[in-house]
Each structure stands twice: as structure tokens, then as C-alpha cells.
Amino acid sequence: METVLSGIRPTGNLHLGNYYGAVRSFVKMQYEYNCFFFIADWHSLTTHPTPENIQNSARTILAEYLACGLDPEKATIYVQSDVPETIELYLYLNMNTYIGELGRVTTFKEKARQQPDNVNAGLFTYPTLMAADILQHRATKVPVGKDQEQNMEMARKCARRFNNIYKTELFPEPQNFYFAKEAVKVPGLDGSGKMGKSDGNCIYLCDEPKVIRKKVMKAVTDLGPQTPNSPKPEVIQNLFNFMKIVSAEDTYNYFDEKWNDCTLRYGDMKKQLAEDVVAVIQPIQERINEFATNQQLLDNIARMGAEKARESAAATLREVRKIIGFRVY
Ligand code: ADP
Ligand code: TRP
């Protein structure tokens, strides 16, 4: 069975875009592949978070992913900083990675521009830490977005270079895994094409029903004149796209007909949409609360994940040490 691995940036709460665009696919993958999902808390150190910040965000993320259906019995779910083997591989990979190529990574150049007073070595070697995350489990498929393509290219380069230098085939070259076929794009309700944290137009899985209703009722709609069967303006199309994702097909068709015969009342449609979003989120939210208030359970799940991840990484590291010429105990 192929090994799939993905790192989760511990930044804030999950929104509906993350859920439909990524997390639901992860849940499906865990039944089809040997999956590793981990919270990339070492990577987050590049921006110097406080200890409280680190602990709280790892817990929040873990609770939310579990509530969405990630199953610790099926997938290996762990926290990056619980697996010290990663760091050893990171060191070896750094020895064969050149400052020229790291300096050309666009995410590094962007970050260096954004935080000119904090261009640290961890930021510079972010791609080799990511390569170590992947290669320690000899993962072959990595579900990532477009913004990670260059980091993935570096991971492949690390694998190839190690194999070439030591005349081995230890590391498979990890491939980008696009799961877009099943993933859907969730539009923003502010008239923008996409829901996203940076746009501040998100409905979060932890939003209470009354917050959700308020956000949906505020959705931008077009009040211009309609003619029967006219094409929908973009903001209205967004609303319909949203409905297609969260509502039943009958509901969608009902409002679509209303649009076509010019009898659609946006208020009615938004009210329905709000209830359908609440119906999707409420059960997830209940599970989030169950996990979030059961520290012991979260700790146990994290410990179990760490054990499985360490076992997998240690097996690779034993090979790596042997190949490089170090003692193996
Ligand atoms: P954000 O910063 O808005 O939380 P990220 O860029 O960190 O989003 O994305 C995390 C994951 O969620 C990615 O796999 C991305 O494709 C997915 N995602 C984010 N927003 C959406 C959206 N509106 N529709 C579909 N997928 C999304
Ligand atoms: N860099 C990824 C991001 O910003 C997170 C990440 C860290 C990751 N290590 C990884 C993703 C390994 C995939 C594989 O989203």
C-alpha cells in the first residue's frame, strides 16, 4: 500500500473551505492508503510563537481534525515535535543541500520580504525539514496545494541526491498528490470567489449556530433586475455554488427554479442556506467540544501517533545511518 503524508500548518481554526477542500479528502484517503498526518509545530517556530500558543494550537487542530473524522486507528496522526528522528534526517539532508538552491525558493524570498528582521536559518532550511518529514516515512504521495510545489521539488531533489551519492535506492521520490477531483472550492459569502482565512470571510467549524446564521444572512447578493432564465451574476452564482455543497439537491433545484422564473427572494434562500450550514457543522462541533474537553484522550491519541511515527522513522534512520557509515545500535 502506498504511503501518503501531509503536514498541517497549526494556524487557527478550520473553516468550511478547509473542510470541503482538504480535510474530507484526508478522511477518505485514510481508508485507501497508509496515511501519516502530522501537525507541523516545528515549522511554526520560524515566527517565534509563545509556549502557550504552541500548545493550544496543536490541541485545537488535533481536536478539529479528529472531529472531522480522521481516525487514529486508521491513520498515523502525530505532532511533529514528538518525533526526534525527523531532526536527525534534517541534519543529513542539510549537508547535501546548497544555499543557492534554498535561496531561490520563492516562499523563502516572500517571507524574507515580509519579516526582514527575522530571516532566520530555520526559515532558510524550511524545505529540508519538510523533505525530512516526508522521506523519513518514505512517503510516495503528498497532498499539497500549488504553493508547496517548490518545496516538493526540493524534497525530490533531496531524495535523488542522497540516492545518487550513496548509490542506493532508499528514498522513493515523493509526488504531489492532487485530490482536486473530489475536493470542491468553497466560495466566500462576501462576493469573493473563495473562502479563506486571509480574506476574513470564513465560516469556522467552531462558529456557534447564531454566528453562522448571522454570517450567512450577511452574504452579498445582487439586487439588480432579472429576466427569466438569465445567467446568474457572479455573487449569486457563488451563493448557488455554496448551496450545491451544503444543501440537498431538491433544495438547490427549488431555488434554481425560483431564479429562473424571477421569483427568488434572497432572504429565503439565505435562511435555508444558514440552516443547511448549521446542519453540517453542528455534529462536527459537538465532537470538537467532546475532544477539546477530554485532554487525556487527546494526549493518548497523540502518544499513540508518536509511537507509530517513531517506529516508521526509526526504521528509515537505521538504514540511513548504516549507509552514511555511522554506528547502528
Ligand atoms: P486558509 O489559510 O484559508 O486556512 P490554506 O491556504 O491554509 O487556507 O489551505 C489549507 C487547505 O484548505 C488547502 O488544502 C486548501 O486547498 C484548502 N482550502 C482552503 N480554502 C479553501 C476553499 N475556499 N475551498 C476549497 N479548499 C480550500
Ligand atoms: N509546508 C506545508 C504548508 O505550509 C506544511 C508541511 C510541513 C508539509 N511539512 C510537510 C506538507 C510535509 C506536506 C508534507 O502547508
XYZ file of C-alpha atoms and ligand atoms in Angstrom:
371
model
C 0.000 0.000 0.000
C 1.327 3.424 -0.910
C 2.265 5.834 1.838
C 0.584 9.249 1.903
C 1.837 12.021 4.160
C 0.637 15.519 4.822
C 1.760 18.235 7.199
C -0.819 20.516 8.739
C 0.158 24.089 9.495
C -1.076 24.829 13.036
C -2.583 28.188 12.173
C -6.012 28.875 13.595
C -9.290 27.051 13.334
C -10.649 25.067 10.423
C -13.209 26.736 8.177
C -15.666 25.247 5.699
C -13.172 25.781 2.855
C -10.557 23.658 4.633
C -13.199 21.059 5.421
C -14.587 20.546 1.929
C -11.326 21.358 0.151
C -8.932 19.193 2.136
C -9.952 17.512 5.375
C -12.775 15.434 3.896
C -10.338 14.072 1.315
C -7.882 13.164 4.084
C -10.664 11.253 5.817
C -11.289 9.289 2.627
C -7.590 8.673 1.988
C -7.093 7.018 5.376
C -9.140 4.038 4.134
C -7.182 3.734 0.893
C -3.554 4.418 1.833
C -1.057 4.080 4.613
C -1.541 7.649 5.875
C 0.558 9.922 8.064
C -0.935 13.261 9.098
C 1.057 15.473 11.399
C 0.892 18.907 12.958
C 3.922 20.854 11.760
C 4.742 22.646 15.001
C 8.497 22.761 14.389
C 7.888 24.614 11.172
C 5.771 27.147 13.037
C 8.816 28.152 15.140
C 10.085 30.318 12.277
C 7.753 33.048 13.538
C 8.646 32.631 17.245
C 5.292 31.697 18.845
C 4.921 31.614 22.658
C 4.863 28.250 24.500
C 1.129 28.705 25.282
C 0.456 29.440 21.673
C 2.217 26.292 20.533
C 0.434 24.012 22.984
C -3.013 25.440 22.420
C -2.869 25.406 18.672
C -1.657 21.800 18.474
C -4.549 20.729 20.729
C -7.135 22.728 18.825
C -6.010 21.367 15.476
C -5.920 17.800 16.738
C -9.451 18.051 18.197
C -10.815 19.569 14.989
C -9.272 17.000 12.644
C -10.463 14.129 14.817
C -13.952 15.646 14.943
C -13.987 15.745 11.135
C -13.370 12.013 11.029
C -9.628 11.389 10.992
C -9.287 8.060 12.735
C -6.185 7.404 14.855
C -6.707 3.657 14.380
C -6.538 4.019 10.602
C -4.075 6.860 10.020
C -0.970 7.782 11.978
C -1.820 11.179 13.426
C 1.037 12.824 15.266
C 2.705 16.022 16.337
C 5.972 16.733 14.502
C 7.899 17.683 17.642
C 7.143 14.259 19.168
C 9.352 12.546 16.580
C 13.037 13.470 17.125
C 14.150 11.152 14.280
C 12.998 13.872 11.880
C 15.703 16.203 13.135
C 18.479 13.707 12.546
C 17.411 13.234 8.946
C 17.042 17.026 8.586
C 20.718 17.364 9.558
C 21.885 14.801 6.997
C 19.774 16.337 4.247
C 21.074 19.818 5.055
C 24.639 18.619 4.387
C 23.736 17.929 0.774
C 21.513 20.932 0.155
C 23.079 24.105 -1.189
C 22.441 27.648 -0.058
C 22.000 28.711 -3.689
C 19.020 26.447 -4.212
C 17.433 27.238 -0.832
C 17.794 30.946 -1.558
C 15.854 30.576 -4.805
C 12.723 29.179 -3.100
C 10.009 31.795 -3.612
C 8.263 31.181 -0.280
C 11.598 31.955 1.418
C 12.037 35.130 -0.601
C 8.482 36.216 0.183
C 8.834 35.540 3.911
C 12.181 37.311 3.978
C 10.451 40.361 2.489
C 7.562 40.143 4.961
C 9.757 39.710 8.052
C 13.081 41.417 7.223
C 14.105 41.453 10.917
C 13.669 37.715 11.284
C 15.279 35.981 8.315
C 16.493 33.043 10.387
C 18.276 29.827 9.372
C 15.157 27.789 10.187
C 13.221 29.753 7.612
C 16.000 29.226 5.112
C 16.067 25.450 5.652
C 12.273 25.071 5.824
C 12.319 22.919 2.647
C 14.844 20.426 4.053
C 12.796 19.994 7.237
C 9.791 19.351 5.031
C 11.829 16.860 2.991
C 12.815 15.086 6.227
C 9.122 14.915 7.259
C 8.343 13.141 4.025
C 11.415 10.980 3.461
C 11.579 9.580 6.999
C 8.423 7.601 6.175
C 9.456 7.055 2.556
C 6.101 8.537 1.542
C 5.316 8.498 -2.169
C 2.246 10.748 -2.266
C 1.959 14.156 -0.651
C -1.364 16.028 -0.844
C -0.367 19.677 -1.133
C -1.602 22.872 -2.694
C 0.059 24.756 -5.529
C 2.018 26.942 -3.099
C 4.022 23.889 -1.984
C 5.256 22.823 -5.411
C 8.735 24.245 -4.979
C 9.112 22.641 -1.555
C 8.092 19.334 -3.106
C 10.676 19.793 -5.842
C 13.301 20.258 -3.113
C 12.115 17.091 -1.357
C 12.526 15.133 -4.591
C 15.962 16.648 -5.072
C 16.959 15.593 -1.534
C 15.794 12.029 -2.231
C 17.564 11.826 -5.596
C 20.767 13.326 -4.298
C 21.010 11.019 -1.306
C 20.341 8.004 -3.524
C 22.995 9.145 -6.040
C 25.692 9.979 -3.512
C 25.364 6.689 -1.657
C 24.418 4.526 -4.647
C 21.206 3.412 -3.008
C 17.509 3.354 -3.780
C 16.431 4.013 -0.215
C 14.247 7.031 -0.893
C 11.387 6.992 -3.373
C 10.726 10.384 -4.979
C 7.588 11.804 -3.372
C 4.947 13.021 -5.815
C 2.460 15.852 -5.399
C -0.928 14.324 -4.856
C -3.740 16.371 -6.311
C -7.064 15.311 -4.925
C -8.926 18.156 -6.617
C -11.300 15.728 -8.304
C -13.045 15.092 -5.003
C -12.262 18.436 -3.395
C -14.530 21.349 -4.077
C -13.835 25.037 -3.896
C -15.958 26.754 -1.279
C -16.808 30.315 -2.342
C -16.719 33.280 0.021
C -20.031 34.819 1.043
C -18.687 38.325 0.614
C -18.901 38.054 -3.145
C -15.329 36.757 -3.483
C -14.626 33.501 -5.273
C -13.022 31.690 -2.348
C -13.444 31.332 1.372
C -10.080 31.939 3.038
C -8.569 32.989 6.340
C -6.682 35.885 4.843
C -9.892 37.252 3.313
C -11.707 37.191 6.667
C -14.818 35.706 5.054
C -14.773 32.313 6.758
C -17.412 30.235 8.445
C -15.488 28.235 11.032
C -16.342 24.753 12.233
C -16.302 26.169 15.764
C -18.761 29.002 14.955
C -21.927 28.736 17.008
C -25.236 28.417 15.116
C -26.200 32.017 15.796
C -22.856 33.247 14.444
C -23.289 31.053 11.366
C -26.800 32.391 10.732
C -25.568 35.955 11.055
C -22.683 35.384 8.650
C -24.874 33.701 6.035
C -27.628 36.327 6.262
C -24.994 38.984 5.572
C -23.949 37.278 2.314
C -23.654 39.742 -0.545
C -26.492 39.476 -3.066
C -27.247 41.377 -6.188
C -30.432 43.403 -6.218
C -30.436 44.195 -9.908
C -33.374 43.423 -12.235
C -33.809 39.897 -13.544
C -35.246 38.476 -16.708
C -36.442 34.864 -16.878
C -33.674 32.252 -17.298
C -30.916 34.874 -17.323
C -27.380 33.844 -16.366
C -26.558 34.462 -12.723
C -24.268 37.343 -11.781
C -21.077 36.167 -10.019
C -22.182 36.856 -6.438
C -25.415 34.938 -6.997
C -23.574 32.099 -8.692
C -21.338 31.935 -5.607
C -24.395 31.611 -3.401
C -25.719 28.798 -5.569
C -22.321 27.082 -5.638
C -22.288 27.264 -1.873
C -25.762 25.758 -1.731
C -24.733 22.942 -4.036
C -22.071 21.973 -1.498
C -24.049 22.094 1.743
C -27.704 21.582 0.770
C -29.803 18.734 -0.604
C -30.258 18.518 -4.365
C -34.001 19.206 -4.112
C -33.353 22.377 -2.177
C -30.862 23.549 -4.771
C -33.274 22.801 -7.617
C -36.117 24.581 -5.848
C -34.158 27.833 -5.585
C -32.711 27.423 -9.053
C -36.250 27.278 -10.475
C -37.150 30.351 -8.450
C -34.203 32.139 -10.003
C -35.253 31.127 -13.480
C -38.816 32.356 -13.124
C -37.711 35.551 -11.345
C -39.443 34.789 -8.055
C -36.329 34.200 -5.972
C -36.190 36.012 -2.643
C -32.603 36.148 -1.463
C -33.698 36.316 2.177
C -35.468 32.966 1.873
C -32.548 31.370 0.129
C -30.081 32.623 2.741
C -32.281 31.424 5.578
C -32.327 27.937 4.063
C -28.609 28.070 3.396
C -27.911 29.070 7.011
C -29.918 26.108 8.323
C -28.126 23.718 5.987
C -24.699 25.028 7.055
C -25.706 24.655 10.707
C -26.824 21.072 9.999
C -23.394 20.265 8.517
C -21.388 21.968 11.240
C -23.369 21.169 14.391
C -22.479 17.463 14.697
C -18.821 18.224 13.943
C -18.888 20.964 16.528
C -20.282 18.645 19.159
C -17.413 16.258 18.521
C -14.874 19.111 18.632
C -16.169 20.025 22.077
C -16.026 16.422 23.237
C -12.393 16.105 22.175
C -11.358 19.557 23.340
C -12.642 18.891 26.836
C -11.004 15.478 27.084
C -7.339 16.276 27.460
C -6.499 12.744 28.481
C -7.960 11.323 25.294
C -6.114 13.866 23.122
C -2.860 13.069 24.922
C -3.376 9.347 24.411
C -4.099 9.781 20.724
C -1.023 11.967 20.284
C 1.118 9.449 22.168
C -0.135 6.553 20.083
C 0.521 8.530 16.877
C 4.024 9.446 18.036
C 4.838 5.806 18.763
C 3.762 4.661 15.315
C 5.518 7.562 13.577
C 8.746 6.995 15.530
C 8.747 3.331 14.663
C 8.428 4.129 10.965
C 11.032 6.912 11.077
C 13.485 4.872 13.171
C 13.441 2.076 10.593
C 14.463 4.570 7.892
C 17.066 6.226 10.103
C 18.707 2.885 10.856
C 19.196 2.400 7.111
C 20.409 5.970 6.666
C 22.997 5.664 9.448
C 24.271 2.395 8.033
C 24.529 3.864 4.539
C 26.343 7.007 5.706
C 28.764 4.965 7.817
C 27.572 5.631 11.355
C 27.116 3.049 14.053
C 23.698 1.456 14.349
C 22.698 0.099 17.738
P -6.564 29.131 4.838
O -5.298 29.907 5.009
O -7.670 29.933 4.261
O -6.973 28.334 6.040
P -4.920 27.306 3.482
O -4.368 28.022 2.317
O -4.106 27.127 4.708
O -6.303 28.012 3.789
O -5.435 25.894 2.985
C -5.437 24.711 3.724
C -6.135 23.675 2.882
O -7.522 24.001 2.741
C -5.598 23.588 1.451
O -5.533 22.236 1.068
C -6.611 24.335 0.605
O -6.689 23.822 -0.689
C -7.897 24.109 1.376
N -8.784 25.278 1.217
C -8.670 26.478 1.811
N -9.681 27.311 1.462
C -10.475 26.619 0.602
C -11.695 26.905 -0.121
N -12.320 28.084 -0.023
N -12.213 25.936 -0.915
C -11.610 24.736 -1.006
N -10.476 24.402 -0.366
C -9.903 25.315 0.439
N 4.731 23.433 4.325
C 3.387 22.916 4.475
C 2.399 24.064 4.441
O 2.782 25.194 4.617
C 3.251 22.141 5.761
C 4.180 20.956 5.790
C 5.252 20.786 6.583
C 4.079 19.812 4.971
N 5.869 19.602 6.329
C 5.176 18.965 5.340
C 3.194 19.428 3.977
C 5.364 17.757 4.709
C 3.395 18.197 3.358
C 4.487 17.361 3.718
O 1.215 23.831 4.260
